[in-house]
Tab-separated table of N, CA, C and O in Angstrom:
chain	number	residue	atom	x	y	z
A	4	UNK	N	16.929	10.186	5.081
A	4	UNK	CA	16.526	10.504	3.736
A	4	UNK	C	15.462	9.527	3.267
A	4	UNK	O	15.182	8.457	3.809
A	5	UNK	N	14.915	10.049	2.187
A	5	UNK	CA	13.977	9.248	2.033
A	5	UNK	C	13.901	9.353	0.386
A	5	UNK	O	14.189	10.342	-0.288
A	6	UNK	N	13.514	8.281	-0.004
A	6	UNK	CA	13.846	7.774	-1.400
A	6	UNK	C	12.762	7.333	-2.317
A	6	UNK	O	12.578	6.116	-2.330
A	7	UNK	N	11.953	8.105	-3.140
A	7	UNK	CA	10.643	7.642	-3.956
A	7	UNK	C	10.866	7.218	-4.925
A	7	UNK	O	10.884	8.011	-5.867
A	8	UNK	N	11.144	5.780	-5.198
A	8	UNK	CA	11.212	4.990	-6.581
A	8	UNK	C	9.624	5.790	-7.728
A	8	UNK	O	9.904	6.270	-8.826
A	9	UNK	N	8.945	5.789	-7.499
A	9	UNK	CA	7.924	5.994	-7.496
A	9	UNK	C	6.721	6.767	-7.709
A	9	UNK	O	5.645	6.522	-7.164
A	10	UNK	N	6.946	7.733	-8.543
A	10	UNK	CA	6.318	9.436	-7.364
A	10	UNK	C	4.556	9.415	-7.970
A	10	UNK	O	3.817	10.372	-7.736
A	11	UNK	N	4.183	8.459	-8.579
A	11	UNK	CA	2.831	8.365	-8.451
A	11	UNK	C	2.369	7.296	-7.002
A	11	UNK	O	1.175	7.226	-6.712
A	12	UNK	N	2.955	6.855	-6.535
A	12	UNK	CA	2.753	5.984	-5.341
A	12	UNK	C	2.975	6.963	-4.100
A	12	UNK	O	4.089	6.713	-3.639
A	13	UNK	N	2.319	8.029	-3.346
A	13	UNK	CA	3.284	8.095	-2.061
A	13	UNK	C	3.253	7.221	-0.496
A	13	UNK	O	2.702	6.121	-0.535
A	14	UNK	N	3.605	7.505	0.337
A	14	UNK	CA	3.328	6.841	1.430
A	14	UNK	C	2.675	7.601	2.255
A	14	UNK	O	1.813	7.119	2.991
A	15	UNK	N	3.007	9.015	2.263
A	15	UNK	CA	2.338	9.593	3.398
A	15	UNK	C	1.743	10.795	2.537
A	15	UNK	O	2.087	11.313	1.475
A	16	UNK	N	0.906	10.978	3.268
A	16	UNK	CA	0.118	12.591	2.984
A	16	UNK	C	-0.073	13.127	4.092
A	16	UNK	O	-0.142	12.463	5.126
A	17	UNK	N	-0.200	14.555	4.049
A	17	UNK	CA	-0.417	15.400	5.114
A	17	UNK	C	-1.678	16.206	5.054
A	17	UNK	O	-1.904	16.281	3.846
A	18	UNK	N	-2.464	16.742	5.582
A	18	UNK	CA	-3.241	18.024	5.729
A	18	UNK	C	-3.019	19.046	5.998
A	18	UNK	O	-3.515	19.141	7.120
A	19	UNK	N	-2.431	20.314	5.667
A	19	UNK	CA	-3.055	21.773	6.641
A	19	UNK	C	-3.475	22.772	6.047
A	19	UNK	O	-3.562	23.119	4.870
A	20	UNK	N	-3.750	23.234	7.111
A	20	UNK	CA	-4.811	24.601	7.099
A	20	UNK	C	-4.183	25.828	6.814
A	20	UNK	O	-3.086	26.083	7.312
A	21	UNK	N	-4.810	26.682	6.001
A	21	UNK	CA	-4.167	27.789	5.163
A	21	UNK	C	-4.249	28.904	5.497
A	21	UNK	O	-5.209	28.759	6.255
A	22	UNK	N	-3.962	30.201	5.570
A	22	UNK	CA	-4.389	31.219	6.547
A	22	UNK	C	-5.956	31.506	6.172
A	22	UNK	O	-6.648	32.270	6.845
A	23	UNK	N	-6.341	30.944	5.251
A	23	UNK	CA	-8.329	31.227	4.947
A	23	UNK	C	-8.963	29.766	5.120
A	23	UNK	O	-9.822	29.212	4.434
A	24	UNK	N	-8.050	29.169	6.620
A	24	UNK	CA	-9.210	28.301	7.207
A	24	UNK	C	-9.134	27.008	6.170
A	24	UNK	O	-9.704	25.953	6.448
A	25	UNK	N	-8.508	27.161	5.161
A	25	UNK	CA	-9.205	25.782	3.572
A	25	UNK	C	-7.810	24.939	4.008
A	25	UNK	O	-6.607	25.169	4.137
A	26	UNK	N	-8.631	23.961	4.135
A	26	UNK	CA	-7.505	22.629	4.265
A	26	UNK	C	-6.986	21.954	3.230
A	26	UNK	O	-7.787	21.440	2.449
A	27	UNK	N	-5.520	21.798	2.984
A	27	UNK	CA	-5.127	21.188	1.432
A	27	UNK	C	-4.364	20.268	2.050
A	27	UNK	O	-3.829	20.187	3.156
A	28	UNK	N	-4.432	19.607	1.107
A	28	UNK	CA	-3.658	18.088	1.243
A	28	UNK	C	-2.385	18.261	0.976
A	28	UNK	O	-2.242	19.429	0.616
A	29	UNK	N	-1.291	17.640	0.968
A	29	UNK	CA	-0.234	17.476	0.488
A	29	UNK	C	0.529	15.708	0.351
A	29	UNK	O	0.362	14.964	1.318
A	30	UNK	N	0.999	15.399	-0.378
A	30	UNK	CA	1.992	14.084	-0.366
A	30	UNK	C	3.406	14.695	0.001
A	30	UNK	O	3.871	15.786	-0.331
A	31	UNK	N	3.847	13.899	0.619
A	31	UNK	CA	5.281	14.254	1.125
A	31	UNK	C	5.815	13.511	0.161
A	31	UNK	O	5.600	12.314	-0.036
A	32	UNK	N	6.689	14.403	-0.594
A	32	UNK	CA	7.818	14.061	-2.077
A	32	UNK	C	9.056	13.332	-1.775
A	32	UNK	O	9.502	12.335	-2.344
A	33	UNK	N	9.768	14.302	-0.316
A	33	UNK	CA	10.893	14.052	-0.171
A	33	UNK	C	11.253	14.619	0.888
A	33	UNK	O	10.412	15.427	1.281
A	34	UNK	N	12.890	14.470	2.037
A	34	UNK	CA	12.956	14.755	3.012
A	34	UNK	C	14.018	15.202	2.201
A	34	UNK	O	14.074	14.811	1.035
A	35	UNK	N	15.168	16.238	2.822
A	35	UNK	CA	16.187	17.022	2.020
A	35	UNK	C	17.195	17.379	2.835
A	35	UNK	O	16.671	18.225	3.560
A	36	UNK	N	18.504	17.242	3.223
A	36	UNK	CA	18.973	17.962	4.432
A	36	UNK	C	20.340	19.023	4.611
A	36	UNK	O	21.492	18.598	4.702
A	37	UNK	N	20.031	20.225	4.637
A	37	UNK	CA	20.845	21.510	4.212
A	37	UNK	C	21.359	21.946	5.102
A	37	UNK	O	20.564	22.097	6.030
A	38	UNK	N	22.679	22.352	5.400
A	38	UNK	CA	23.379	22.723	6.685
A	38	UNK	C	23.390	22.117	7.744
A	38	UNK	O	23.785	22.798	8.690
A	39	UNK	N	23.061	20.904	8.012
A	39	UNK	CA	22.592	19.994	9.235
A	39	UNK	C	21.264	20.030	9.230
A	39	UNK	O	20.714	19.030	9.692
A	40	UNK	N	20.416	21.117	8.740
A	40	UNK	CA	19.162	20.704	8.876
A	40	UNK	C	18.110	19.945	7.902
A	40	UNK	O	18.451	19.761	6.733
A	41	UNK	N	17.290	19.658	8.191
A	41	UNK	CA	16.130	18.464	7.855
A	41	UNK	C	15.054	19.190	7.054
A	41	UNK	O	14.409	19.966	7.759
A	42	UNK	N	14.682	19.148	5.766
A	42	UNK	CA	13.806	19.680	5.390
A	42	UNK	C	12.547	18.536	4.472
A	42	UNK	O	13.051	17.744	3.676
A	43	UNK	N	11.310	18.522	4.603
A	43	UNK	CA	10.561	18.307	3.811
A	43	UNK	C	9.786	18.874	2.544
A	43	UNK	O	9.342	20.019	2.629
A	44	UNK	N	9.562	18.029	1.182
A	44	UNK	CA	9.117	18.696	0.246
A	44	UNK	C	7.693	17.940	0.259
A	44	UNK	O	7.385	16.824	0.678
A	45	UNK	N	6.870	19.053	-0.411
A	45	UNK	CA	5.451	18.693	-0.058
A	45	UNK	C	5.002	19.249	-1.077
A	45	UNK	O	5.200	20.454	-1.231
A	46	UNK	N	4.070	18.277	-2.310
A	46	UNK	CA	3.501	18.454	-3.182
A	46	UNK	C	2.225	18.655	-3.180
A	46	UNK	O	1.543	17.825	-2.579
A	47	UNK	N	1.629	19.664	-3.763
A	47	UNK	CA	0.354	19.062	-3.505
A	47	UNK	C	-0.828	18.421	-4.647
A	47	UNK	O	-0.953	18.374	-5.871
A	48	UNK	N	-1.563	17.989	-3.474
A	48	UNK	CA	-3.035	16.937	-4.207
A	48	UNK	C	-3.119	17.452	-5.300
A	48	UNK	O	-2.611	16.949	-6.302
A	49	UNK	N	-3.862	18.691	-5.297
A	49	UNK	CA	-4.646	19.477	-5.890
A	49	UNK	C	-3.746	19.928	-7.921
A	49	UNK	O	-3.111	20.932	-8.245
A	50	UNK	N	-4.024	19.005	-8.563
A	50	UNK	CA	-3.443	19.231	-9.901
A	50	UNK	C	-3.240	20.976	-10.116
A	50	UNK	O	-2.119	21.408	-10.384
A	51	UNK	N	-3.918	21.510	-10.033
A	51	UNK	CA	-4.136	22.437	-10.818
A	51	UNK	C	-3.046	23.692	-9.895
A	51	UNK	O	-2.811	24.794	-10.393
A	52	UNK	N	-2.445	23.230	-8.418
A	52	UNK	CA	-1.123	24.023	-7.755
A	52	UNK	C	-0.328	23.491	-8.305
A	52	UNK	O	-0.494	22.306	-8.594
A	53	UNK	N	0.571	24.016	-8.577
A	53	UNK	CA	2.212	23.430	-9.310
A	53	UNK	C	3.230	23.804	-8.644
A	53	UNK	O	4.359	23.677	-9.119
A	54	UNK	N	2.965	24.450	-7.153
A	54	UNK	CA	3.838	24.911	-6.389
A	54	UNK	C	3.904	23.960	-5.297
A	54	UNK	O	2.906	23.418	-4.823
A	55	UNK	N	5.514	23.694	-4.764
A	55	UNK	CA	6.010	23.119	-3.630
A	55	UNK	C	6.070	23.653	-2.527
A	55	UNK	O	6.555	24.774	-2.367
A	56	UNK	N	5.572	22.914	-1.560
A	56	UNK	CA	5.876	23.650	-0.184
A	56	UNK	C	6.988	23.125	0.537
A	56	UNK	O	7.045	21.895	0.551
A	57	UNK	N	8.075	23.872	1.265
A	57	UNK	CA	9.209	23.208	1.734
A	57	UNK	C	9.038	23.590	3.175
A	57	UNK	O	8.602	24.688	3.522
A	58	UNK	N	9.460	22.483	4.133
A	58	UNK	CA	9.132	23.318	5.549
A	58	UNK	C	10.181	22.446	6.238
A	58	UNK	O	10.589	21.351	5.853
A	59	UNK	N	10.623	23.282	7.563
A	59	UNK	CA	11.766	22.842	8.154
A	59	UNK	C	11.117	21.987	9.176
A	59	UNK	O	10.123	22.122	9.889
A	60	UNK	N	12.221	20.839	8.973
A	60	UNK	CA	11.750	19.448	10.291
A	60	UNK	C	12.190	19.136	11.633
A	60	UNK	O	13.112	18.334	11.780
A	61	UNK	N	11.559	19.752	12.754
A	61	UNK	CA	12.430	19.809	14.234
A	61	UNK	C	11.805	18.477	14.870
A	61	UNK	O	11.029	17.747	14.254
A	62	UNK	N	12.041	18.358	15.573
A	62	UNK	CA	11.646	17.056	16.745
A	62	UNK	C	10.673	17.290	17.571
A	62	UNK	O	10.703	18.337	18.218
A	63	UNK	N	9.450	16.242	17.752
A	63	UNK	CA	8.494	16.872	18.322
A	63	UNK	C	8.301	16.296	19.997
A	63	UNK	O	9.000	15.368	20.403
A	64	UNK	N	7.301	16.953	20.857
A	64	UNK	CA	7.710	15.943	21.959
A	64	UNK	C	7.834	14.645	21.814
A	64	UNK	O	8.987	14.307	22.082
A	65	UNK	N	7.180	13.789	21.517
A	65	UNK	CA	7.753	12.055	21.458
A	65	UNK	C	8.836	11.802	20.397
A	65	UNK	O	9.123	12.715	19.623
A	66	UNK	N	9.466	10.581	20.318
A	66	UNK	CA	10.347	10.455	19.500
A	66	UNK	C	9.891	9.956	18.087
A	66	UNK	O	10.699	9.960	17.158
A	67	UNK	N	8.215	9.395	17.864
A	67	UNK	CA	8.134	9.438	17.031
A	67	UNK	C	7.017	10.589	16.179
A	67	UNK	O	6.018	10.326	15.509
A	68	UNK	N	7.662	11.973	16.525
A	68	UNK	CA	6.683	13.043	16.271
A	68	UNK	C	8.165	13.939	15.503
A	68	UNK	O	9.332	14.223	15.774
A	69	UNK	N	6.917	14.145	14.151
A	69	UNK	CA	8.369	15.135	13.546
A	69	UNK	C	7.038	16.653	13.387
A	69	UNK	O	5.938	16.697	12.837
A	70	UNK	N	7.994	17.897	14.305
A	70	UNK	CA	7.182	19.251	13.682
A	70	UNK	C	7.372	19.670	12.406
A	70	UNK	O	8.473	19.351	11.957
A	71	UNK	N	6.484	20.438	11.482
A	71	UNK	CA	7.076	20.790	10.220
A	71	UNK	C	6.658	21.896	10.341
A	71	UNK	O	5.470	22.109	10.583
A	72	UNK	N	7.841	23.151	10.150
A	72	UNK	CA	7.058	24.905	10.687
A	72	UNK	C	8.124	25.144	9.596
A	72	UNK	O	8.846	24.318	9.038
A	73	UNK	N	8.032	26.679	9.407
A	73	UNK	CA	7.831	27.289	7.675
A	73	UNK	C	9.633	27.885	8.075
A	73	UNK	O	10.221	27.754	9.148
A	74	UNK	N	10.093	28.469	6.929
A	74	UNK	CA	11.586	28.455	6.846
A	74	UNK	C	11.544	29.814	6.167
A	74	UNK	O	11.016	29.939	5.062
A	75	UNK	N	12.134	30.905	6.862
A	75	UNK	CA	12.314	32.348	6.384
A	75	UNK	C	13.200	32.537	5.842
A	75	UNK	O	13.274	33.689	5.414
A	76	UNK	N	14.830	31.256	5.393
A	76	UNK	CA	15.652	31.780	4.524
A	76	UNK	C	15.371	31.543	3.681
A	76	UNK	O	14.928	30.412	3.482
A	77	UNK	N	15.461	32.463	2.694
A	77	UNK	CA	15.247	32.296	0.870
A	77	UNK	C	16.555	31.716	0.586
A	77	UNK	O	16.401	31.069	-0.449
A	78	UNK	N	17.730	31.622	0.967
A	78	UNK	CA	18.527	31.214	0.474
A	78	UNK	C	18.622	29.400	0.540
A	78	UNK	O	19.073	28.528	-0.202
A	79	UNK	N	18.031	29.432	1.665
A	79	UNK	CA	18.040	27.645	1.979
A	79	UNK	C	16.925	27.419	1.438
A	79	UNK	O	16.950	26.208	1.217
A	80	UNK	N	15.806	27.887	1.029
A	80	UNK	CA	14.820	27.889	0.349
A	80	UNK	C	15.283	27.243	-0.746
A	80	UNK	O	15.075	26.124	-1.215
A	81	UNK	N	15.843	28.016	-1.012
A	81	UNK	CA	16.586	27.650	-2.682
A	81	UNK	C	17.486	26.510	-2.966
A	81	UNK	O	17.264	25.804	-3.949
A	82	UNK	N	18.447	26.287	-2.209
A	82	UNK	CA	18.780	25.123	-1.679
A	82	UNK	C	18.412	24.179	-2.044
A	82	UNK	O	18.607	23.629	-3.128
A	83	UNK	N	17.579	23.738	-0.811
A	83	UNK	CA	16.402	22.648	-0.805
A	83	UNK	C	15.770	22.542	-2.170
A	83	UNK	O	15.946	21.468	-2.746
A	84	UNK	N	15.251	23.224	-2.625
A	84	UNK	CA	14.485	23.403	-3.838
A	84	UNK	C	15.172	22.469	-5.114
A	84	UNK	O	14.710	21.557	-5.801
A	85	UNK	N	16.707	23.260	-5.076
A	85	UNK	CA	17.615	23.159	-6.115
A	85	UNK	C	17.999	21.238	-5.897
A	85	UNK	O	18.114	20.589	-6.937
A	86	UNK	N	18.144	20.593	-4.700
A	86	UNK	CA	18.362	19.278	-4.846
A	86	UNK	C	17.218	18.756	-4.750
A	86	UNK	O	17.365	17.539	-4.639
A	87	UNK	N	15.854	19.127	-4.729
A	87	UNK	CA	14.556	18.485	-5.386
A	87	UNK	C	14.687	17.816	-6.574
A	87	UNK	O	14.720	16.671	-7.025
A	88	UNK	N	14.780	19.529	-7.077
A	88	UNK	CA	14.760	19.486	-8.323
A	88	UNK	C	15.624	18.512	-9.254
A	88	UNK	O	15.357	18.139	-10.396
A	89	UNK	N	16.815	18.178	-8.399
A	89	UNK	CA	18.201	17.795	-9.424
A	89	UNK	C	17.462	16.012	-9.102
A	89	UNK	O	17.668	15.068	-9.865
A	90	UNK	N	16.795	15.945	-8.091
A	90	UNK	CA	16.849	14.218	-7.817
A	90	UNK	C	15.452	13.631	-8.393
A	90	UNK	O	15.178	12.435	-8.284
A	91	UNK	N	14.324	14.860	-9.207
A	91	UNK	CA	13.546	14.165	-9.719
A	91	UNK	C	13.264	14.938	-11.127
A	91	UNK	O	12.221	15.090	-11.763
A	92	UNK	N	14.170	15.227	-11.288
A	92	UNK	CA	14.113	15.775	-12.897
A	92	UNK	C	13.697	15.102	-13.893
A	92	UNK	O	13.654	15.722	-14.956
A	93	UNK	N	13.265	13.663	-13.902
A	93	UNK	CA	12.886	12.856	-14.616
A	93	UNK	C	11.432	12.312	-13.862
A	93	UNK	O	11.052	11.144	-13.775
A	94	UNK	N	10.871	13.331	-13.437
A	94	UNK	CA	9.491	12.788	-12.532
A	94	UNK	C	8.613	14.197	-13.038
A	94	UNK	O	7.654	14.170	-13.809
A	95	UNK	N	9.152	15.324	-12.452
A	95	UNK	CA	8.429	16.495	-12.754
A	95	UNK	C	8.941	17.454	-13.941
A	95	UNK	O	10.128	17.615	-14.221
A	96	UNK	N	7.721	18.141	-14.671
A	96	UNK	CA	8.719	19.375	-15.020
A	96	UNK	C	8.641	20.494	-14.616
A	96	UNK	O	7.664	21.244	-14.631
A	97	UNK	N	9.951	20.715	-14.126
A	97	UNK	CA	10.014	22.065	-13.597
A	97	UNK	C	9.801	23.128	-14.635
A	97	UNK	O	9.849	22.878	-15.839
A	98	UNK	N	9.543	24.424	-14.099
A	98	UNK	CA	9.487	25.559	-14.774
A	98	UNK	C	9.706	27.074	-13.998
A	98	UNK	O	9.009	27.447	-13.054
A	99	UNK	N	10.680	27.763	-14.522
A	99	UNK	CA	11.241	29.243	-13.376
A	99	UNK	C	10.024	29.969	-13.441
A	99	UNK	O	9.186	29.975	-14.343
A	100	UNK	N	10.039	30.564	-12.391
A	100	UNK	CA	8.644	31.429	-12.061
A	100	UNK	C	9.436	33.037	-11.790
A	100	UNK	O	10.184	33.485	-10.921
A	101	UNK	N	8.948	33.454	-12.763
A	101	UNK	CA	9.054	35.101	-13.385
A	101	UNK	C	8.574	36.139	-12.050
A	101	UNK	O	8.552	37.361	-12.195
């Protein structure tokens, strides 16, 4: 787990590429872990997205390589989401999307 005193400070950022080729940044918020599995939350750079990206964390060949590939349950979706939300409720404001 990983723990952001902090959330204008991050430690890591990421890059990727979007299905139209445009590369966005992201800060990694938080690591999350649901049913045994490992999930990352990923904010991004860009002020003006207000949406989180959550992606599931497998092991990559070396031991210090983590994969991050996309997660088709909506229910663990939600999950994840829901203890984001509960551990920085005093960082962001959330808002339900209609």
């Amino acid at each position: 787990m990983t723990d952001i005193n902090n959330m204008e400070e991050f430690d890591t950022t990421i890059t990727l590429t979007d299905d139209d080729g445009n590369e966005v940044t992201f800060d990694i918020a938080d690591y999350v872990e649901v049913d045994g599995k490992e999930y990352v939350v990923l904010v991004p750079q860009d002020e003006d997205d207000d949406e989180v990206l959550i992606l599931r964390v497998e092991d990559g060949e070396t031991e210090d390589e983590e994969l991050f590939v996309g997660e088709d349950d909506e229910e663990v979706l939600e999950k994840v989401f829901q203890i984001f939300k509960q551990r920085f409720e005093d960082e962001y404001e959330f808002t339900d999307a209609e």
